[in-house]
Coordinates of C-alpha atoms and ligand atoms in Angstrom, one line a residue:
X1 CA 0.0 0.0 0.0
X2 CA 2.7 2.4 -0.7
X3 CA 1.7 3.9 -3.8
X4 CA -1.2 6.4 -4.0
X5 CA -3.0 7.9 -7.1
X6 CA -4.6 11.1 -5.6
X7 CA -7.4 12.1 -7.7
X8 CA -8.0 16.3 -7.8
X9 CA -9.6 16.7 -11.2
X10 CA -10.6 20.3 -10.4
X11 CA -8.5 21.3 -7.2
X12 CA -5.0 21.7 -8.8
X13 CA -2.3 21.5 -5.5
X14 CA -0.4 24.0 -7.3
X15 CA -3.1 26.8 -8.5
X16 CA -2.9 30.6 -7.3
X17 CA -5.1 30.2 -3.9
X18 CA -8.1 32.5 -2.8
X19 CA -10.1 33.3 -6.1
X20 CA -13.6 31.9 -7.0
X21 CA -13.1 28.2 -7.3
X22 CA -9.4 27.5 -5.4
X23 CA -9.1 27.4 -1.4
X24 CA -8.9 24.9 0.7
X25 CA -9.6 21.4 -1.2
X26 CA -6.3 22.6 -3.1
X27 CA -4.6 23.2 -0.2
X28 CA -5.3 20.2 1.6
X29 CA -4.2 18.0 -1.7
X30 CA -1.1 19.8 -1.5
X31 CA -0.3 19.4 2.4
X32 CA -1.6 15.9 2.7
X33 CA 0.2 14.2 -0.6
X34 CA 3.7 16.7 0.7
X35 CA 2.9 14.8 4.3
X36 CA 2.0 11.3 3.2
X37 CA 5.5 11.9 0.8
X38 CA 7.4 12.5 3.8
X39 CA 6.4 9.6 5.6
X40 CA 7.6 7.5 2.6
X41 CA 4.5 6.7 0.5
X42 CA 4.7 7.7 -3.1
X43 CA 2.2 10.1 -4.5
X44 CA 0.9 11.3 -7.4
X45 CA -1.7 13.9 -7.7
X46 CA -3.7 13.4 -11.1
X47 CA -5.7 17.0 -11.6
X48 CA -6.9 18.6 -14.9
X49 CA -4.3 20.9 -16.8
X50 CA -5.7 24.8 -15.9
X51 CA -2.5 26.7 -17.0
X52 CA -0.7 26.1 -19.5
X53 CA 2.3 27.6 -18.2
X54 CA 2.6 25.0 -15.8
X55 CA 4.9 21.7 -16.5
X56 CA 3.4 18.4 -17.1
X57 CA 4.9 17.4 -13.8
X58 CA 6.1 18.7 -10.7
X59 CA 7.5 18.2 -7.6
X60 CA 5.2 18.6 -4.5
X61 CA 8.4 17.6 -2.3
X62 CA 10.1 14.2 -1.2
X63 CA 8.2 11.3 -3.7
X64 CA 5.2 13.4 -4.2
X65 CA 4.0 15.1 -7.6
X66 CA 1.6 16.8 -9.5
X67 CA 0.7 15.2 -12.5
X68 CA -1.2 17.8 -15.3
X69 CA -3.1 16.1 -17.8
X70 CA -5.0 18.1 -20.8
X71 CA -8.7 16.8 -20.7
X72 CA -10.8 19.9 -21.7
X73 CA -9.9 23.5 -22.3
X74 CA -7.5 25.3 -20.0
X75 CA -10.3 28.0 -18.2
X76 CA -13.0 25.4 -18.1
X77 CA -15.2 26.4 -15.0
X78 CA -15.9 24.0 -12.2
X79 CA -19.6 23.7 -13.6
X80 CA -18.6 22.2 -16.1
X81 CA -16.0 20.1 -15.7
X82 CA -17.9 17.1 -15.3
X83 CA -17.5 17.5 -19.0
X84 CA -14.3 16.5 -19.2
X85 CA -14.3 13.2 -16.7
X86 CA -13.6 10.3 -19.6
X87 CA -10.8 12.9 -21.7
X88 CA -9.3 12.8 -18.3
X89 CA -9.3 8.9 -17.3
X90 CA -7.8 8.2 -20.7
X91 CA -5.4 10.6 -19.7
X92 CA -4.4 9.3 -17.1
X93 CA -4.6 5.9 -18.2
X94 CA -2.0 6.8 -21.2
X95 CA 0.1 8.8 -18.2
X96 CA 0.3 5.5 -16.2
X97 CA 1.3 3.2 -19.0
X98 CA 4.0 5.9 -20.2
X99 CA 5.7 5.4 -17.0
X100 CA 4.8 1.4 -16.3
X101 CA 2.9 3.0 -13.3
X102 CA 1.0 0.6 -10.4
X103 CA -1.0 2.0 -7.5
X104 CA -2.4 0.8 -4.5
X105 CA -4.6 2.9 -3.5
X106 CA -6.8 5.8 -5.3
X107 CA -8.1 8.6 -2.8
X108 CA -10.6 10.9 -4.6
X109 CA -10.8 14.8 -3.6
X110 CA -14.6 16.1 -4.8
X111 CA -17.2 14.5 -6.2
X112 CA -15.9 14.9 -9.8
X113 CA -12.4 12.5 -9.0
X114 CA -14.6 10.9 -7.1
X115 CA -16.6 9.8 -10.1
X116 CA -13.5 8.8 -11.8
X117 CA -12.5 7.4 -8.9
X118 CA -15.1 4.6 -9.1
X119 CA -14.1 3.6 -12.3
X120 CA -10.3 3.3 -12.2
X121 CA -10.5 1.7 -8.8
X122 CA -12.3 -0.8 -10.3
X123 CA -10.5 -1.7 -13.0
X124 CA -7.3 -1.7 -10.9
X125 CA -8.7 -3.9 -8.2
X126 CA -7.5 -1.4 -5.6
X127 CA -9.5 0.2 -2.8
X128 CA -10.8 3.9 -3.2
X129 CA -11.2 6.3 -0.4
X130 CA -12.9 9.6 -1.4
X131 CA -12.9 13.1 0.4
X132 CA -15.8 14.8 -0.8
X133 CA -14.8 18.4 1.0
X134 CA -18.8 20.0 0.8
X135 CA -21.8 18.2 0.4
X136 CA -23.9 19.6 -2.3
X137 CA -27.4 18.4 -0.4
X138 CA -25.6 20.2 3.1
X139 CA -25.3 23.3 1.2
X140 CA -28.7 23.3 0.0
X141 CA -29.8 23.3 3.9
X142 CA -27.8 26.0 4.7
X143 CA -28.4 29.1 2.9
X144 CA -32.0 29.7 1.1
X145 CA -31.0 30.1 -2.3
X146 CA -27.8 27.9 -2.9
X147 CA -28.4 26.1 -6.2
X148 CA -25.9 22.6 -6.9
X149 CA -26.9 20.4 -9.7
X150 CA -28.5 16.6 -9.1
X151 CA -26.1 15.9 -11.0
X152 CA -24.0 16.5 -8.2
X153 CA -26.1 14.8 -5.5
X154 CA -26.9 12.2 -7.7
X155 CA -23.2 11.6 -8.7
X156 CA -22.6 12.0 -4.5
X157 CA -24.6 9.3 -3.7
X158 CA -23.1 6.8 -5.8
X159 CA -19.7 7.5 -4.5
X160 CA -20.7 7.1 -1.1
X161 CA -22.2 3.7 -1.8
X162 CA -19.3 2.8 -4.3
X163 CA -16.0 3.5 -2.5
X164 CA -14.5 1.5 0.3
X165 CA -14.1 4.9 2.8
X166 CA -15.0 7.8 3.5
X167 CA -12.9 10.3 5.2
X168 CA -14.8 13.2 6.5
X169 CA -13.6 16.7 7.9
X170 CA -15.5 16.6 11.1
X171 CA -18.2 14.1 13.5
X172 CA -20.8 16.9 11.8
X173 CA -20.0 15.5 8.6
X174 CA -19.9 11.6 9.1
X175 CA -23.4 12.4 10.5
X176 CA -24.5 14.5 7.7
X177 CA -23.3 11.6 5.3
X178 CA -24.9 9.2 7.4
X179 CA -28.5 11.0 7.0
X180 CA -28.3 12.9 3.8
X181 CA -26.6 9.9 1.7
X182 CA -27.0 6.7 3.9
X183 CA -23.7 6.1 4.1
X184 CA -23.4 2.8 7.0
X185 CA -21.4 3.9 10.2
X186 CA -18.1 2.3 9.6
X187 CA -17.1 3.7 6.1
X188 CA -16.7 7.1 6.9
X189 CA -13.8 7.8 9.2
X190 CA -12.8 11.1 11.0
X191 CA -10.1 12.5 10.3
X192 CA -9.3 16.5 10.6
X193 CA -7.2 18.5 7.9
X194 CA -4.7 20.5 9.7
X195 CA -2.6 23.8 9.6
X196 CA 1.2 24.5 8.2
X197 CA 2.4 25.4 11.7
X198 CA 5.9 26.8 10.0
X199 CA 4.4 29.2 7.6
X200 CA 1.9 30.3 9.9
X201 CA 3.4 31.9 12.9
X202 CA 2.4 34.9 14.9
X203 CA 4.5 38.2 13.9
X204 CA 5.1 41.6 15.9
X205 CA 1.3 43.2 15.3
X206 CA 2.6 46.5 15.2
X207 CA 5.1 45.5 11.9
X208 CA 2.5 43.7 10.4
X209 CA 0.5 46.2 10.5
X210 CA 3.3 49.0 9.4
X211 CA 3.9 46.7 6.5
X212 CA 0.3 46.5 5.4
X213 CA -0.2 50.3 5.5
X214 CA -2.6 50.2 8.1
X215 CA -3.1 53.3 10.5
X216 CA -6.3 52.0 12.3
X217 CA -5.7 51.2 15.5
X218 CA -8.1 48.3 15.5
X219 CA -8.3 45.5 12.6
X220 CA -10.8 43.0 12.0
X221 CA -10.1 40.4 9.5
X222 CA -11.7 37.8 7.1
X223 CA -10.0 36.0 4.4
X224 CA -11.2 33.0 2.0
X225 CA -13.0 32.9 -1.3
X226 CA -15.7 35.7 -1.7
X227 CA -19.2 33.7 -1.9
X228 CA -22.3 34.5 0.1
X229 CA -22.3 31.2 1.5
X230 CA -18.9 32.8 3.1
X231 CA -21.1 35.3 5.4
X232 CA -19.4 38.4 4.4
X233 CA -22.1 40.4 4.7
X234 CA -23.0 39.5 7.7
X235 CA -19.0 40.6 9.1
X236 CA -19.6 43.9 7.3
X237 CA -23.5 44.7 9.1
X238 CA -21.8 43.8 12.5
X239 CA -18.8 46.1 12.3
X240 CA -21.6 49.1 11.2
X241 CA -23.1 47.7 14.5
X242 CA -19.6 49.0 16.7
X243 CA -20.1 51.9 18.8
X244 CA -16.7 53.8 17.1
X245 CA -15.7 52.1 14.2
X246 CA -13.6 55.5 13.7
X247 CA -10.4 54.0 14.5
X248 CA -11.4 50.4 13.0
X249 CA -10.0 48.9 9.5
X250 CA -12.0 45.8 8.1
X251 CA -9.7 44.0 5.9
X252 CA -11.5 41.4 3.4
X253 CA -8.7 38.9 1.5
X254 CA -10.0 37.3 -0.9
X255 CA -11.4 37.5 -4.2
X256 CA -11.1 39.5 -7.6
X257 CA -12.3 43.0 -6.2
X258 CA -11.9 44.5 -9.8
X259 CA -14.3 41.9 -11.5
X260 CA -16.0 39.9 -9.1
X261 CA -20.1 40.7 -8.9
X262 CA -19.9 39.4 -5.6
X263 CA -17.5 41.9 -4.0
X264 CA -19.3 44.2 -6.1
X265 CA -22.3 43.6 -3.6
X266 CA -20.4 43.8 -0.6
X267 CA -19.3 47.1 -2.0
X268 CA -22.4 48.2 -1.7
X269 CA -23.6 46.6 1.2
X270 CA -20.8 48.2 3.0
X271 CA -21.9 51.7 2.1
X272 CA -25.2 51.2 2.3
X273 CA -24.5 50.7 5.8
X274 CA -22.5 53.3 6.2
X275 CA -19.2 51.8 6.9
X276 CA -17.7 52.1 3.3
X277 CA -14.7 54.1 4.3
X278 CA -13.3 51.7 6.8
X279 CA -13.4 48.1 4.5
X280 CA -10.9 47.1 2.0
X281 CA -10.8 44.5 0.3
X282 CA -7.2 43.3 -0.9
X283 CA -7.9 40.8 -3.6
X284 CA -6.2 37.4 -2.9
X285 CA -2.7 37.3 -1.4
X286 CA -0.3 35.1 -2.0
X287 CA -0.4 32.3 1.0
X288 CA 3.2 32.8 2.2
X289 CA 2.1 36.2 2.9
X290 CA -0.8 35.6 4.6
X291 CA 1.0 35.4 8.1
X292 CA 1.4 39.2 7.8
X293 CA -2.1 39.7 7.6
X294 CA -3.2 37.9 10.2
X295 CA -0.8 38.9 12.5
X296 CA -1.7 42.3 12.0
X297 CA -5.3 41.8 13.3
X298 CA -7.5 41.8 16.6
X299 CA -9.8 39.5 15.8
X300 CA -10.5 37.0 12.5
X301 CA -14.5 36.3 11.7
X302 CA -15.7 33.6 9.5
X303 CA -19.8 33.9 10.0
X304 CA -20.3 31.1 6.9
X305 CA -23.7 29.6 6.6
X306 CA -22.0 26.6 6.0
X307 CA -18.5 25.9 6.3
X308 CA -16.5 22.0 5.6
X309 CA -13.5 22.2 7.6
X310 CA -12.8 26.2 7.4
X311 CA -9.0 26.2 6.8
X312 CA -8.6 29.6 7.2
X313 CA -10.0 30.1 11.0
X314 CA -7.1 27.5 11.9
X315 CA -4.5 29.5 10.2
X316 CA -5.7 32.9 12.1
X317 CA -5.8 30.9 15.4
X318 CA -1.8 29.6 14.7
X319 CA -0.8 33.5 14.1
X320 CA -1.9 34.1 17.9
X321 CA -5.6 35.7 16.7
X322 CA -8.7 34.8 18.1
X323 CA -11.6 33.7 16.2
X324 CA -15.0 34.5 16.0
X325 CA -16.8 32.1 13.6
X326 CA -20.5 30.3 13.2
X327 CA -20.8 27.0 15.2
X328 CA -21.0 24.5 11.8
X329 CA -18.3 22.2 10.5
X330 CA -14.8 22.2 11.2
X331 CA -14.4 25.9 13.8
X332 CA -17.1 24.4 15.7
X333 CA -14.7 21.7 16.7
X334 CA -11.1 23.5 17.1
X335 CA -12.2 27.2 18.1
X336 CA -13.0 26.2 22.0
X337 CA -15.9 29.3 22.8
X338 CA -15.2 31.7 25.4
X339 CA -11.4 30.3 25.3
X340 CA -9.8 30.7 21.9
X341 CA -12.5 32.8 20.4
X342 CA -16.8 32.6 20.2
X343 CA -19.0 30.3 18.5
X344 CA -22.4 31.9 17.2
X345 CA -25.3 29.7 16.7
X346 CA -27.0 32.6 14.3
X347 CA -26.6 33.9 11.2
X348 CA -27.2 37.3 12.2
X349 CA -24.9 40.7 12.7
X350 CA -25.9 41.7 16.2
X351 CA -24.0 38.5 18.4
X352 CA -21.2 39.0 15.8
X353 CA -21.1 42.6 16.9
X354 CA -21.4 42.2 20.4
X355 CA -18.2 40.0 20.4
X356 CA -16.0 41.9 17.9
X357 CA -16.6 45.1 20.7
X358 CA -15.6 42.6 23.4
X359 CA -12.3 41.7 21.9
X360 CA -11.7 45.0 20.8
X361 CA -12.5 47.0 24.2
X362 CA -10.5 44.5 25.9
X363 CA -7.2 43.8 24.8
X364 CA -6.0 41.5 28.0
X365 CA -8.9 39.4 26.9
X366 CA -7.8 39.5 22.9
X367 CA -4.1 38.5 24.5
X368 CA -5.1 35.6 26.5
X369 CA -7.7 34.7 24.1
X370 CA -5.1 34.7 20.7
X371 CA -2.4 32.6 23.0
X372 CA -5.1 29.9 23.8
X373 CA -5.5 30.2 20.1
X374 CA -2.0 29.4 19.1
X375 CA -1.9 26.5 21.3
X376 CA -4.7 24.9 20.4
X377 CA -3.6 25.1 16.4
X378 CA 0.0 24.0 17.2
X379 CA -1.7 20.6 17.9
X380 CA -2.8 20.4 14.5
X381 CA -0.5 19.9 12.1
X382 CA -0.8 18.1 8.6
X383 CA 1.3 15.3 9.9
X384 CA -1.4 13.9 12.0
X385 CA -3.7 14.4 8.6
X386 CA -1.6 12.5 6.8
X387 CA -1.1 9.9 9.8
X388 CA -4.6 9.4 9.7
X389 CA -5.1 9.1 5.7
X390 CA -2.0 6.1 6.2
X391 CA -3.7 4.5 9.0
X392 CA -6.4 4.1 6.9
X393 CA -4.9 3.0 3.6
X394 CA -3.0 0.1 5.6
X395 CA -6.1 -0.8 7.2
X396 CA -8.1 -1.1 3.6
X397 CA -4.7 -3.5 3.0
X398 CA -5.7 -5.7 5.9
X399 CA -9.6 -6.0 5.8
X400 CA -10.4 -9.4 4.2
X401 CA -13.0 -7.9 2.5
X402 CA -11.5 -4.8 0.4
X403 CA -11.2 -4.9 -3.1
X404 CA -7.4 -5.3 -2.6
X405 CA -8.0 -8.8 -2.0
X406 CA -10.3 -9.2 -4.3
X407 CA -13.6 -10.0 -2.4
Ligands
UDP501 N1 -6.1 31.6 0.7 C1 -5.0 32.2 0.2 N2 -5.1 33.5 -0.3 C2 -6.3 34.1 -0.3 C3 -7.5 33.5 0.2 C4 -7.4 32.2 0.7 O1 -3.9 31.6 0.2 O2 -6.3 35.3 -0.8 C5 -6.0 30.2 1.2 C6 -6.1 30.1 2.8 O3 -4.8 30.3 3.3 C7 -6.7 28.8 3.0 C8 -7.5 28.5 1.8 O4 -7.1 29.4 0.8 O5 -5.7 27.8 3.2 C9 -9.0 28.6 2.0 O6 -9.5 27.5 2.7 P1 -10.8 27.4 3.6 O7 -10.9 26.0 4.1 O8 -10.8 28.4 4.6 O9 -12.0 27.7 2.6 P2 -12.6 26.9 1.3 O10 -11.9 27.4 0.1 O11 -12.3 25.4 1.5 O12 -14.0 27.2 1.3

């Protein structure tokens, strides 16, 4: 069990981070197949070809790689690149034979490599583990008027009655699987996703903030891909809820802010509220400079309506910050409420108001607060991830009844 196909047909581990459809399934390939690399297993990532300036292969780190292959046009959006599913098995299939290729195991990210998943698992005789990341039936029932294709569901339930596990983010999800696709207990297994604890480390606030530009003495921060599923709005009516927000800069990373519709409405919803003056929103940054960001503020909000794991919130707690986020999916099981930050059952401004003003009137709070933070996120790196994700291979080796032996 030593050789892994990893399957991110649309998540490319390599791809510029925080626009409209790359975050934190990209990131997690990446970590995860660098992790499982280091702890000897062999890995390639198979995702489709979305930049053609990019080599066919790449290194990823010690005996992992990224693995391009051409199936459909370069800018294809993540709509429709269901499309392109049988260009890219015979892709891949030609890739493998080219290099005399056998693997083990195939772990699918998404339910599009999940769907090719099925079918080259299969034919290999080798178990499949799929991550599906979001649920498109979970994000139905969390915001009135999220849309996903039955396509998508359809294709969702078939994977979760076709592969041999299941790894899932959080308990929240294993249960959501369990009632929204009938998936038995037993097939999906918990495992969290974790945080690069070298890149993200607190910095001197004061620098950050000199490096960023900011003269506010107060700085609330969200960062991730801009979607209203993200809550954004909901951030920006609770900081026009603050009692001075005179002295207060809302930074919002993330995003395209020149031709995004999206920030386009938050534009507006900002000044509409009457708080246009203190928001900016940066665009995406480069991940490596993240760390600077985060370091320079007093508090990090996530209010998503629905939220798989929630990357981001981990990183912000590992620069020293504490959170405030919505109690779903992965921050309601690392931010600990009322010790590294606050959960909010609602997806409304006011209780994100009230405990932005808390942490910002009261900096010993904010101190003891972001240092419970840090601690809590240094647990989590993506070596235990990756230790998980091996466990689990190894133990699809062993059962009598995996495909690997042919049941
Ligand atoms: N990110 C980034 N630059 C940006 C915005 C986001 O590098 O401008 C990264 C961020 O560091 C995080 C990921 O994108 O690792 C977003 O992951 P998260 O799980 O928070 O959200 P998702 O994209 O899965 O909804």
């Amino acid at each position: 069990m030593n050789r892994v196909a990893m399957l991110s047909l649309h998540g490319c581990p390599v791809a510029r981070l925080g626009e409209r459809d790359t975050g934190g399934m990209n990131v997690y390939v990446l970590q995860t197949a660098r992790a499982l690399g280091e702890m000897g297993r062999r890995v390639d990532v198979y995702t489709r070809w979305h930049d053609p300036r990019d080599e066919q292969v790449m290194s990823l780190g010690e005996n992992a790689r990224v693995v391009h292959l051409k199936a459909g046009p370069y800018d294809r959006p993540k709509g429709d690149a269901h499309r392109d599913i049988p260009e890219f098995l015979d892709k891949l299939y030609a890739f493998r034979r080219s290099e005399d290729l056998a693997y083990d195991v195939v772990h699918s990210h998404y339910w599009l490599s999940g769907a090719a998943g099925l079918t080259l698992a299969d034919e290999w005789g080798v178990p499949h583990v799929a991550t599906f990341h979001t649920l498109s039936r979970k994000k139905m029932q969390s915001r009135v008027g999220e849309r996903e294709s039955e396509l998508r569901a359809c294709t969702e339930t078939a994977i979760a009655g076709g592969v041999d596990a299941i790894v899932a983010s959080t308990r929240q999800e294993r249960d959501d699987l369990a009632h929204l696709y009938g998936v038995p207990a037993g097939r999906a297994h918990v495992i969290a996703p974790g945080v690069d604890t070298k890149l993200f480390r607190r910095m001197d606030p004061q620098a950050a903030r000199a490096a960023l530009g900011i003269a506010e003495s107060k700085v609330i921060l969200s960062v991730g891909r801009i979607e209203p599923l993200k809550g954004i709005d909901i951030l920006i009516r609770a900081a026009a809820k603050l009692e001075d927000i005179s002295d207060v800069r809302l930074l919002i990373v993330g995003g395209s802010p020149s031709s995004d519709p999206e920030v386009e409405r938050l534009r507006q919803v900002a000044s509409e509220v009457g708080i246009g003056r203190a928001v900016t929103f940066t665009g995406k940054v480069d991940q490596t400079e993240l760390p600077t960001y985060y370091s320079a503020a007093d508090v990090f909000v996530l209010a998503s309506y629905y939220e798989s794991f929630g990357l981001v919130a981990l990183e912000a707690m590992a620069c020293g910050v504490p959170v405030i986020a919505s109690r779903v999916g992965g921050p309601r099981t690392f931010v600990r409420d009322s010790v590294t930050g606050y959960l909010i059952p609602w997806q409304c401004p006011e209780p994100y108001a009230q405990r932005i003003e808390m942490l910002l009137s009261n900096p010993g709070l904010q101190a003891s607060m972001g240092a419970a933070a840090e601690a809590e996120a240094s647990k989590m790196g993506w070596d235990s991830a990756a230790r998980g994700a091996s466990e689990l291979y190894d133990s699809l080796a062993a059962a009598p009844w995996s495909y690997a032996a042919g049941a």
